[in-house]
CSV table of N, CA and C in Angstrom, one decimal:
chain,number,residue,atom,x,y,z
A,3,MET,N,12.9,4.8,-0.5
A,3,MET,CA,13.9,4.1,0.2
A,3,MET,C,13.2,3.2,1.2
A,4,SER,N,13.6,1.9,1.2
A,4,SER,CA,13.0,0.9,2.1
A,4,SER,C,13.6,1.1,3.5
A,5,VAL,N,12.7,1.1,4.5
A,5,VAL,CA,13.2,1.3,5.9
A,5,VAL,C,13.3,-0.1,6.6
A,6,ALA,N,12.2,-0.8,6.6
A,6,ALA,CA,12.1,-2.0,7.4
A,6,ALA,C,10.9,-2.9,7.0
A,7,LYS,N,11.0,-4.1,7.4
A,7,LYS,CA,9.8,-5.0,7.2
A,7,LYS,C,8.9,-4.9,8.5
A,8,ALA,N,7.6,-4.9,8.3
A,8,ALA,CA,6.7,-4.8,9.4
A,8,ALA,C,5.4,-5.5,9.2
A,9,VAL,N,4.7,-5.8,10.3
A,9,VAL,CA,3.4,-6.4,10.3
A,9,VAL,C,2.6,-5.4,11.1
A,10,ILE,N,1.6,-4.7,10.5
A,10,ILE,CA,0.8,-3.7,11.1
A,10,ILE,C,-0.7,-3.9,11.0
A,11,SER,N,-1.4,-3.7,12.1
A,11,SER,CA,-2.9,-3.8,12.0
A,11,SER,C,-3.5,-2.4,12.3
A,12,GLY,N,-4.6,-2.2,11.7
A,12,GLY,CA,-5.3,-1.0,11.9
A,12,GLY,C,-6.7,-1.0,11.2
A,13,ILE,N,-7.4,0.1,11.3
A,13,ILE,CA,-8.7,0.2,10.7
A,13,ILE,C,-8.7,1.1,9.5
A,14,ALA,N,-9.2,0.6,8.4
A,14,ALA,CA,-9.2,1.4,7.1
A,14,ALA,C,-10.1,2.6,7.3
A,15,VAL,N,-9.6,3.8,7.0
A,15,VAL,CA,-10.4,5.0,7.2
A,15,VAL,C,-11.2,5.4,6.0
A,16,ARG,N,-11.0,4.6,4.9
A,16,ARG,CA,-11.9,4.8,3.7
A,16,ARG,C,-11.7,3.6,2.8
A,17,ASP,N,-12.6,3.4,1.9
A,17,ASP,CA,-12.5,2.3,1.0
A,17,ASP,C,-11.2,2.3,0.2
A,18,ALA,N,-10.6,1.2,-0.1
A,18,ALA,CA,-9.4,1.1,-0.9
A,18,ALA,C,-9.7,1.5,-2.4
A,19,GLU,N,-8.8,2.2,-3.0
A,19,GLU,CA,-8.9,2.6,-4.4
A,19,GLU,C,-7.9,1.9,-5.3
A,20,LYS,N,-8.4,1.3,-6.4
A,20,LYS,CA,-7.5,0.7,-7.3
A,20,LYS,C,-7.4,1.5,-8.6
A,21,ARG,N,-6.2,1.7,-9.0
A,21,ARG,CA,-5.9,2.5,-10.2
A,21,ARG,C,-4.9,1.6,-11.0
A,22,PHE,N,-4.6,2.1,-12.2
A,22,PHE,CA,-3.6,1.4,-13.0
A,22,PHE,C,-2.6,2.4,-13.5
A,23,THR,N,-1.3,2.0,-13.6
A,23,THR,CA,-0.3,2.8,-14.1
A,23,THR,C,-0.4,2.8,-15.7
A,24,THR,N,0.4,3.6,-16.3
A,24,THR,CA,0.3,3.6,-17.8
A,24,THR,C,0.8,2.3,-18.4
A,25,ASN,N,1.4,1.4,-17.6
A,25,ASN,CA,1.8,0.1,-18.1
A,25,ASN,C,0.8,-1.0,-17.6
A,26,ASP,N,-0.4,-0.6,-17.2
A,26,ASP,CA,-1.4,-1.5,-16.8
A,26,ASP,C,-1.1,-2.3,-15.5
A,27,LEU,N,-0.2,-1.8,-14.7
A,27,LEU,CA,0.0,-2.4,-13.4
A,27,LEU,C,-1.0,-1.9,-12.4
A,28,ALA,N,-1.7,-2.9,-11.8
A,28,ALA,CA,-2.7,-2.5,-10.8
A,28,ALA,C,-2.1,-2.0,-9.5
A,29,VAL,N,-2.5,-0.9,-9.0
A,29,VAL,CA,-2.0,-0.3,-7.8
A,29,VAL,C,-3.2,0.0,-6.9
A,30,LEU,N,-3.3,-0.6,-5.7
A,30,LEU,CA,-4.4,-0.3,-4.8
A,30,LEU,C,-3.8,0.5,-3.6
A,31,ASN,N,-4.5,1.5,-3.2
A,31,ASN,CA,-4.1,2.4,-2.1
A,31,ASN,C,-5.2,2.5,-1.1
A,32,PHE,N,-4.8,2.5,0.2
A,32,PHE,CA,-5.8,2.9,1.2
A,32,PHE,C,-5.0,3.4,2.4
A,33,THR,N,-5.7,4.0,3.3
A,33,THR,CA,-5.1,4.6,4.5
A,33,THR,C,-5.7,3.9,5.7
A,34,MET,N,-4.9,3.5,6.7
A,34,MET,CA,-5.5,2.9,7.9
A,34,MET,C,-4.9,3.7,9.1
A,35,ASN,N,-5.8,3.7,10.1
A,35,ASN,CA,-5.5,4.3,11.4
A,35,ASN,C,-4.8,3.2,12.3
A,36,ILE,N,-3.6,3.4,12.7
A,36,ILE,CA,-2.9,2.3,13.5
A,36,ILE,C,-2.8,2.6,15.0
A,37,ASN,N,-3.6,3.5,15.5
A,37,ASN,CA,-3.5,3.9,16.9
A,37,ASN,C,-4.9,4.1,17.4
A,38,GLU,N,-5.3,3.4,18.4
A,38,GLU,CA,-6.7,3.5,19.0
A,38,GLU,C,-6.9,4.8,19.7
A,39,GLN,N,-5.9,5.3,20.4
A,39,GLN,CA,-6.0,6.4,21.3
A,39,GLN,C,-6.1,7.8,20.5
A,40,GLU,N,-5.2,7.9,19.5
A,40,GLU,CA,-5.2,9.1,18.7
A,40,GLU,C,-5.0,8.7,17.2
A,41,GLU,N,-5.5,9.5,16.3
A,41,GLU,CA,-5.4,9.1,14.9
A,41,GLU,C,-3.9,9.2,14.5
A,42,THR,N,-3.5,8.0,14.0
A,42,THR,CA,-2.1,7.9,13.4
A,42,THR,C,-2.3,7.1,12.1
A,43,LEU,N,-2.1,7.8,11.0
A,43,LEU,CA,-2.5,7.3,9.7
A,43,LEU,C,-1.2,6.7,9.0
A,44,LEU,N,-1.5,5.6,8.3
A,44,LEU,CA,-0.4,5.0,7.5
A,44,LEU,C,-1.0,4.7,6.1
A,45,ARG,N,-0.3,5.1,5.1
A,45,ARG,CA,-0.7,4.8,3.7
A,45,ARG,C,-0.2,3.4,3.4
A,46,VAL,N,-1.1,2.5,2.8
A,46,VAL,CA,-0.7,1.2,2.4
A,46,VAL,C,-0.9,1.1,0.8
A,47,VAL,N,0.1,0.6,0.2
A,47,VAL,CA,0.2,0.4,-1.3
A,47,VAL,C,0.3,-1.1,-1.6
A,48,MET,N,-0.6,-1.5,-2.4
A,48,MET,CA,-0.5,-2.9,-2.9
A,48,MET,C,-0.4,-2.8,-4.5
A,49,MET,N,0.4,-3.8,-5.0
A,49,MET,CA,0.7,-3.7,-6.5
A,49,MET,C,0.4,-5.1,-7.1
A,50,GLY,N,0.1,-5.1,-8.4
A,50,GLY,CA,0.0,-6.3,-9.1
A,50,GLY,C,-1.1,-7.2,-8.7
A,51,LYS,N,-0.8,-8.5,-8.6
A,51,LYS,CA,-1.8,-9.5,-8.3
A,51,LYS,C,-2.4,-9.3,-6.9
A,52,LEU,N,-1.6,-8.8,-6.0
A,52,LEU,CA,-2.1,-8.6,-4.6
A,52,LEU,C,-3.1,-7.5,-4.6
A,53,ALA,N,-2.9,-6.4,-5.4
A,53,ALA,CA,-3.9,-5.3,-5.6
A,53,ALA,C,-5.2,-5.8,-6.2
A,54,GLU,N,-5.1,-6.7,-7.2
A,54,GLU,CA,-6.3,-7.3,-7.8
A,54,GLU,C,-7.1,-8.1,-6.8
A,55,SER,N,-6.4,-8.9,-5.9
A,55,SER,CA,-7.0,-9.7,-4.9
A,55,SER,C,-7.7,-8.9,-3.8
A,56,ALA,N,-7.1,-7.8,-3.5
A,56,ALA,CA,-7.7,-6.9,-2.4
A,56,ALA,C,-8.8,-6.0,-2.9
A,57,ASP,N,-8.9,-5.8,-4.2
A,57,ASP,CA,-9.9,-4.9,-4.7
A,57,ASP,C,-11.4,-5.4,-4.3
A,58,GLY,N,-12.1,-4.5,-3.7
A,58,GLY,CA,-13.4,-4.7,-3.2
A,58,GLY,C,-13.5,-5.4,-1.8
A,59,ILE,N,-12.4,-5.8,-1.3
A,59,ILE,CA,-12.4,-6.5,0.0
A,59,ILE,C,-12.2,-5.5,1.2
A,60,ILE,N,-11.3,-4.5,1.0
A,60,ILE,CA,-10.9,-3.6,2.0
A,60,ILE,C,-11.9,-2.4,1.9
A,61,LYS,N,-12.7,-2.2,2.9
A,61,LYS,CA,-13.7,-1.2,2.9
A,61,LYS,C,-13.5,-0.3,4.2
A,62,LYS,N,-14.0,0.9,4.2
A,62,LYS,CA,-14.0,1.8,5.4
A,62,LYS,C,-14.5,1.0,6.6
A,63,GLY,N,-13.7,1.0,7.7
A,63,GLY,CA,-14.0,0.3,8.9
A,63,GLY,C,-13.5,-1.1,9.0
A,64,SER,N,-12.9,-1.6,7.9
A,64,SER,CA,-12.4,-3.0,8.0
A,64,SER,C,-11.1,-3.0,8.9
A,65,ILE,N,-11.0,-4.1,9.7
A,65,ILE,CA,-9.8,-4.2,10.5
A,65,ILE,C,-8.8,-5.1,9.6
A,66,VAL,N,-7.7,-4.4,9.3
A,66,VAL,CA,-6.8,-5.0,8.3
A,66,VAL,C,-5.4,-5.2,8.9
A,67,THR,N,-4.8,-6.4,8.7
A,67,THR,CA,-3.4,-6.6,9.1
A,67,THR,C,-2.6,-6.8,7.8
A,68,VAL,N,-1.6,-6.0,7.7
A,68,VAL,CA,-0.8,-5.9,6.5
A,68,VAL,C,0.7,-6.2,6.8
A,69,GLU,N,1.3,-7.1,6.0
A,69,GLU,CA,2.7,-7.4,6.2
A,69,GLU,C,3.4,-6.8,4.9
A,70,GLY,N,4.5,-6.1,5.2
A,70,GLY,CA,5.2,-5.5,4.0
A,70,GLY,C,6.5,-4.7,4.4
A,71,ARG,N,6.9,-3.9,3.5
A,71,ARG,CA,8.1,-3.1,3.7
A,71,ARG,C,7.7,-1.6,4.0
A,72,LEU,N,8.2,-1.1,5.1
A,72,LEU,CA,8.0,0.3,5.3
A,72,LEU,C,9.0,1.1,4.5
A,73,GLN,N,8.5,2.2,3.9
A,73,GLN,CA,9.5,3.0,3.1
A,73,GLN,C,9.0,4.4,3.2
A,74,THR,N,9.9,5.3,2.9
A,74,THR,CA,9.6,6.7,2.8
A,74,THR,C,9.4,7.1,1.4
A,75,ASN,N,8.6,8.1,1.1
A,75,ASN,CA,8.3,8.6,-0.2
A,75,ASN,C,8.2,10.1,-0.1
A,76,THR,N,8.5,10.8,-1.1
A,76,THR,CA,8.2,12.2,-1.1
A,76,THR,C,7.2,12.6,-2.2
A,77,PHE,N,6.5,13.6,-2.0
A,77,PHE,CA,5.5,14.1,-2.9
A,77,PHE,C,5.4,15.6,-2.7
A,78,LYS,N,4.8,16.3,-3.7
A,78,LYS,CA,4.6,17.7,-3.6
A,78,LYS,C,3.2,18.0,-3.2
A,79,ASP,N,3.0,18.8,-2.2
A,79,ASP,CA,1.7,19.2,-1.7
A,79,ASP,C,1.0,20.2,-2.6
A,80,SER,N,-0.2,20.7,-2.3
A,80,SER,CA,-0.9,21.6,-3.1
A,80,SER,C,-0.1,23.0,-3.2
A,81,ASN,N,0.8,23.3,-2.3
A,81,ASN,CA,1.6,24.5,-2.3
A,81,ASN,C,2.9,24.3,-3.0
A,82,GLY,N,3.2,23.1,-3.6
A,82,GLY,CA,4.4,22.8,-4.3
A,82,GLY,C,5.6,22.5,-3.4
A,83,GLU,N,5.3,22.3,-2.1
A,83,GLU,CA,6.4,21.9,-1.2
A,83,GLU,C,6.5,20.4,-1.1
A,84,ASP,N,7.8,20.0,-1.0
A,84,ASP,CA,8.1,18.6,-0.8
A,84,ASP,C,7.7,18.1,0.6
A,85,LYS,N,7.0,17.0,0.6
A,85,LYS,CA,6.5,16.4,1.9
A,85,LYS,C,7.0,14.9,1.9
A,86,LYS,N,7.3,14.4,3.0
A,86,LYS,CA,7.7,13.0,3.2
A,86,LYS,C,6.5,12.3,3.8
A,87,ILE,N,6.3,11.0,3.4
A,87,ILE,CA,5.3,10.2,3.9
A,87,ILE,C,5.9,8.8,4.1
A,88,ILE,N,5.4,8.1,5.1
A,88,ILE,CA,5.8,6.7,5.4
A,88,ILE,C,4.7,5.8,4.8
A,89,GLU,N,5.1,4.9,4.0
A,89,GLU,CA,4.1,4.0,3.3
A,89,GLU,C,4.5,2.5,3.7
A,90,LEU,N,3.5,1.7,3.7
A,90,LEU,CA,3.7,0.2,3.8
A,90,LEU,C,3.4,-0.4,2.5
A,91,VAL,N,4.4,-0.9,1.8
A,91,VAL,CA,4.2,-1.6,0.5
A,91,VAL,C,3.9,-3.0,0.9
A,92,ALA,N,2.7,-3.4,0.7
A,92,ALA,CA,2.2,-4.7,1.1
A,92,ALA,C,2.8,-5.9,0.4
A,93,GLN,N,3.0,-7.0,1.1
A,93,GLN,CA,3.3,-8.3,0.6
A,93,GLN,C,2.3,-9.3,0.8
A,94,ASN,N,1.5,-9.1,1.9
A,94,ASN,CA,0.3,-9.9,2.1
A,94,ASN,C,-0.6,-9.2,3.1
A,95,PHE,N,-1.9,-9.6,3.2
A,95,PHE,CA,-2.8,-8.9,4.1
A,95,PHE,C,-3.9,-9.9,4.5
A,96,ASP,N,-4.6,-9.5,5.6
A,96,ASP,CA,-5.7,-10.2,6.1
A,96,ASP,C,-6.7,-9.2,6.6
A,97,VAL,N,-8.0,-9.5,6.3
A,97,VAL,CA,-9.1,-8.7,6.8
A,97,VAL,C,-9.8,-9.5,7.9
A,98,ALA,N,-9.9,-8.9,9.1
A,98,ALA,CA,-10.5,-9.6,10.2
A,98,ALA,C,-12.0,-9.8,10.0
A,99,GLY,N,-12.5,-10.9,10.4
A,99,GLY,CA,-13.9,-11.2,10.2
A,99,GLY,C,-14.3,-11.7,8.9
A,100,LYS,N,-13.4,-11.9,8.0
A,100,LYS,CA,-13.6,-12.4,6.6
A,100,LYS,C,-12.9,-13.7,6.5
A,101,ALA,N,-13.6,-14.8,6.5
A,101,ALA,CA,-13.0,-16.1,6.3
A,101,ALA,C,-12.4,-16.1,4.9
A,102,ASP,N,-11.3,-16.9,4.8
A,102,ASP,CA,-10.6,-17.1,3.5
A,102,ASP,C,-10.2,-15.8,2.8
A,103,VAL,N,-9.8,-14.7,3.5
A,103,VAL,CA,-9.4,-13.5,2.9
A,103,VAL,C,-7.9,-13.3,3.1
A,104,THR,N,-7.2,-14.1,3.8
A,104,THR,CA,-5.8,-14.0,3.9
A,104,THR,C,-5.2,-14.2,2.5
A,105,VAL,N,-4.5,-13.2,2.1
A,105,VAL,CA,-3.9,-13.2,0.7
A,105,VAL,C,-2.4,-12.9,0.8
A,106,SER,N,-1.6,-13.6,0.1
A,106,SER,CA,-0.2,-13.2,0.0
A,106,SER,C,0.3,-13.4,-1.4
A,107,THR,N,1.5,-12.9,-1.6
A,107,THR,CA,2.1,-13.1,-2.9
A,107,THR,C,2.5,-14.6,-3.0
A,108,SER,N,2.8,-15.1,-4.2
A,108,SER,CA,2.9,-16.5,-4.4
A,108,SER,C,4.3,-17.1,-4.1
A,109,SER,N,5.3,-16.4,-4.3
A,109,SER,CA,6.6,-17.0,-4.2
A,109,SER,C,7.5,-16.2,-3.3
A,110,GLN,N,8.5,-16.8,-2.7
A,110,GLN,CA,9.4,-16.1,-1.8
A,110,GLN,C,10.1,-14.9,-2.5
A,111,ALA,N,10.5,-15.2,-3.8
A,111,ALA,CA,11.2,-14.1,-4.5
A,111,ALA,C,10.3,-12.9,-4.6
A,112,GLU,N,9.0,-13.2,-4.9
A,112,GLU,CA,8.0,-12.1,-5.0
A,112,GLU,C,7.8,-11.4,-3.6
A,113,ASN,N,7.9,-12.2,-2.5
A,113,ASN,CA,7.7,-11.6,-1.2
A,113,ASN,C,8.9,-10.7,-0.9
A,114,ASP,N,10.1,-11.0,-1.4
A,114,ASP,CA,11.2,-10.2,-1.1
A,114,ASP,C,11.1,-8.8,-1.8
A,115,TYR,N,10.4,-8.8,-2.9
A,115,TYR,CA,10.3,-7.5,-3.5
A,115,TYR,C,8.9,-7.1,-3.9
A,116,ASN,N,8.1,-8.1,-4.3
A,116,ASN,CA,6.7,-7.9,-4.6
A,116,ASN,C,6.4,-7.0,-5.7
A,117,MET,N,7.2,-6.9,-6.7
A,117,MET,CA,6.9,-6.1,-7.9
A,117,MET,C,7.4,-6.9,-9.1
A,118,PRO,N,6.7,-6.6,-10.3
A,118,PRO,CA,7.1,-7.3,-11.5
A,118,PRO,C,8.5,-6.9,-11.9
A,119,ASP,N,9.2,-7.7,-12.7
A,119,ASP,CA,10.6,-7.4,-13.1
A,119,ASP,C,10.7,-6.1,-13.9
A,120,ASP,N,9.7,-5.7,-14.6
A,120,ASP,CA,9.9,-4.5,-15.4
A,120,ASP,C,9.6,-3.2,-14.7
A,121,VAL,N,9.4,-3.2,-13.3
A,121,VAL,CA,9.2,-2.0,-12.5
A,121,VAL,C,10.5,-1.7,-11.8
A,122,PRO,N,11.0,-0.5,-11.8
A,122,PRO,CA,12.3,-0.2,-11.1
A,122,PRO,C,12.1,-0.3,-9.6
A,123,GLU,N,13.2,-0.5,-8.9
A,123,GLU,CA,13.2,-0.7,-7.5
A,123,GLU,C,12.5,0.4,-6.7
A,124,GLU,N,12.7,1.7,-7.1
A,124,GLU,CA,12.1,2.8,-6.3
A,124,GLU,C,10.6,2.7,-6.6
A,125,LEU,N,9.9,3.3,-5.7
A,125,LEU,CA,8.4,3.3,-5.8
A,125,LEU,C,8.0,3.9,-7.1
A,126,ILE,N,7.0,3.5,-7.6
A,126,ILE,CA,6.5,4.0,-8.9
A,126,ILE,C,6.3,5.5,-8.6
A,127,GLY,N,6.7,6.4,-9.5
A,127,GLY,CA,6.7,7.8,-9.4
A,127,GLY,C,5.2,8.3,-9.2
A,128,ASP,N,5.1,9.4,-8.5
A,128,ASP,CA,3.8,10.0,-8.3
A,128,ASP,C,3.0,10.3,-9.5
A,129,GLU,N,3.7,10.6,-10.6
A,129,GLU,CA,3.0,10.8,-11.9
A,129,GLU,C,2.4,9.5,-12.4
A,130,GLU,N,2.8,8.4,-12.0
A,130,GLU,CA,2.3,7.1,-12.4
A,130,GLU,C,1.0,6.7,-11.6
A,131,ILE,N,0.9,7.2,-10.4
A,131,ILE,CA,-0.2,6.9,-9.5
A,131,ILE,C,-1.1,8.1,-9.4
A,132,PRO,N,-2.3,8.1,-10.0
A,132,PRO,CA,-3.1,9.3,-10.0
A,132,PRO,C,-3.9,9.5,-8.8
A,133,PHE,N,-3.4,9.3,-7.6
A,133,PHE,CA,-4.2,9.6,-6.4
A,133,PHE,C,-3.3,10.1,-5.3
């Protein structure tokens, strides 16, 4: 469920990981700390061309600014309990200190949704993303 649009900056707490769905859609995932005083983590998801562009650029310790849609998602933890997580589905990003690394989706229609036409509106199911 989409909550709101946001622009959020933080520090990547580990290198971004790129995986592929069974339909060969690139999905890049990383977590960033968005609070300097205490650890507040936010999961960032990039898909398609944006994920391909970000691959290898976002490393642990990178200062990243991401614009996208905040949404809630549920997953099952190791005990089988449902947990909710807030994710930022990226529409564009910038890595501080890297010239020419500001990347965004190419069209306004893509910015409004940022997913290929053949992917349903809800976030790709957990079984599709193996991380």
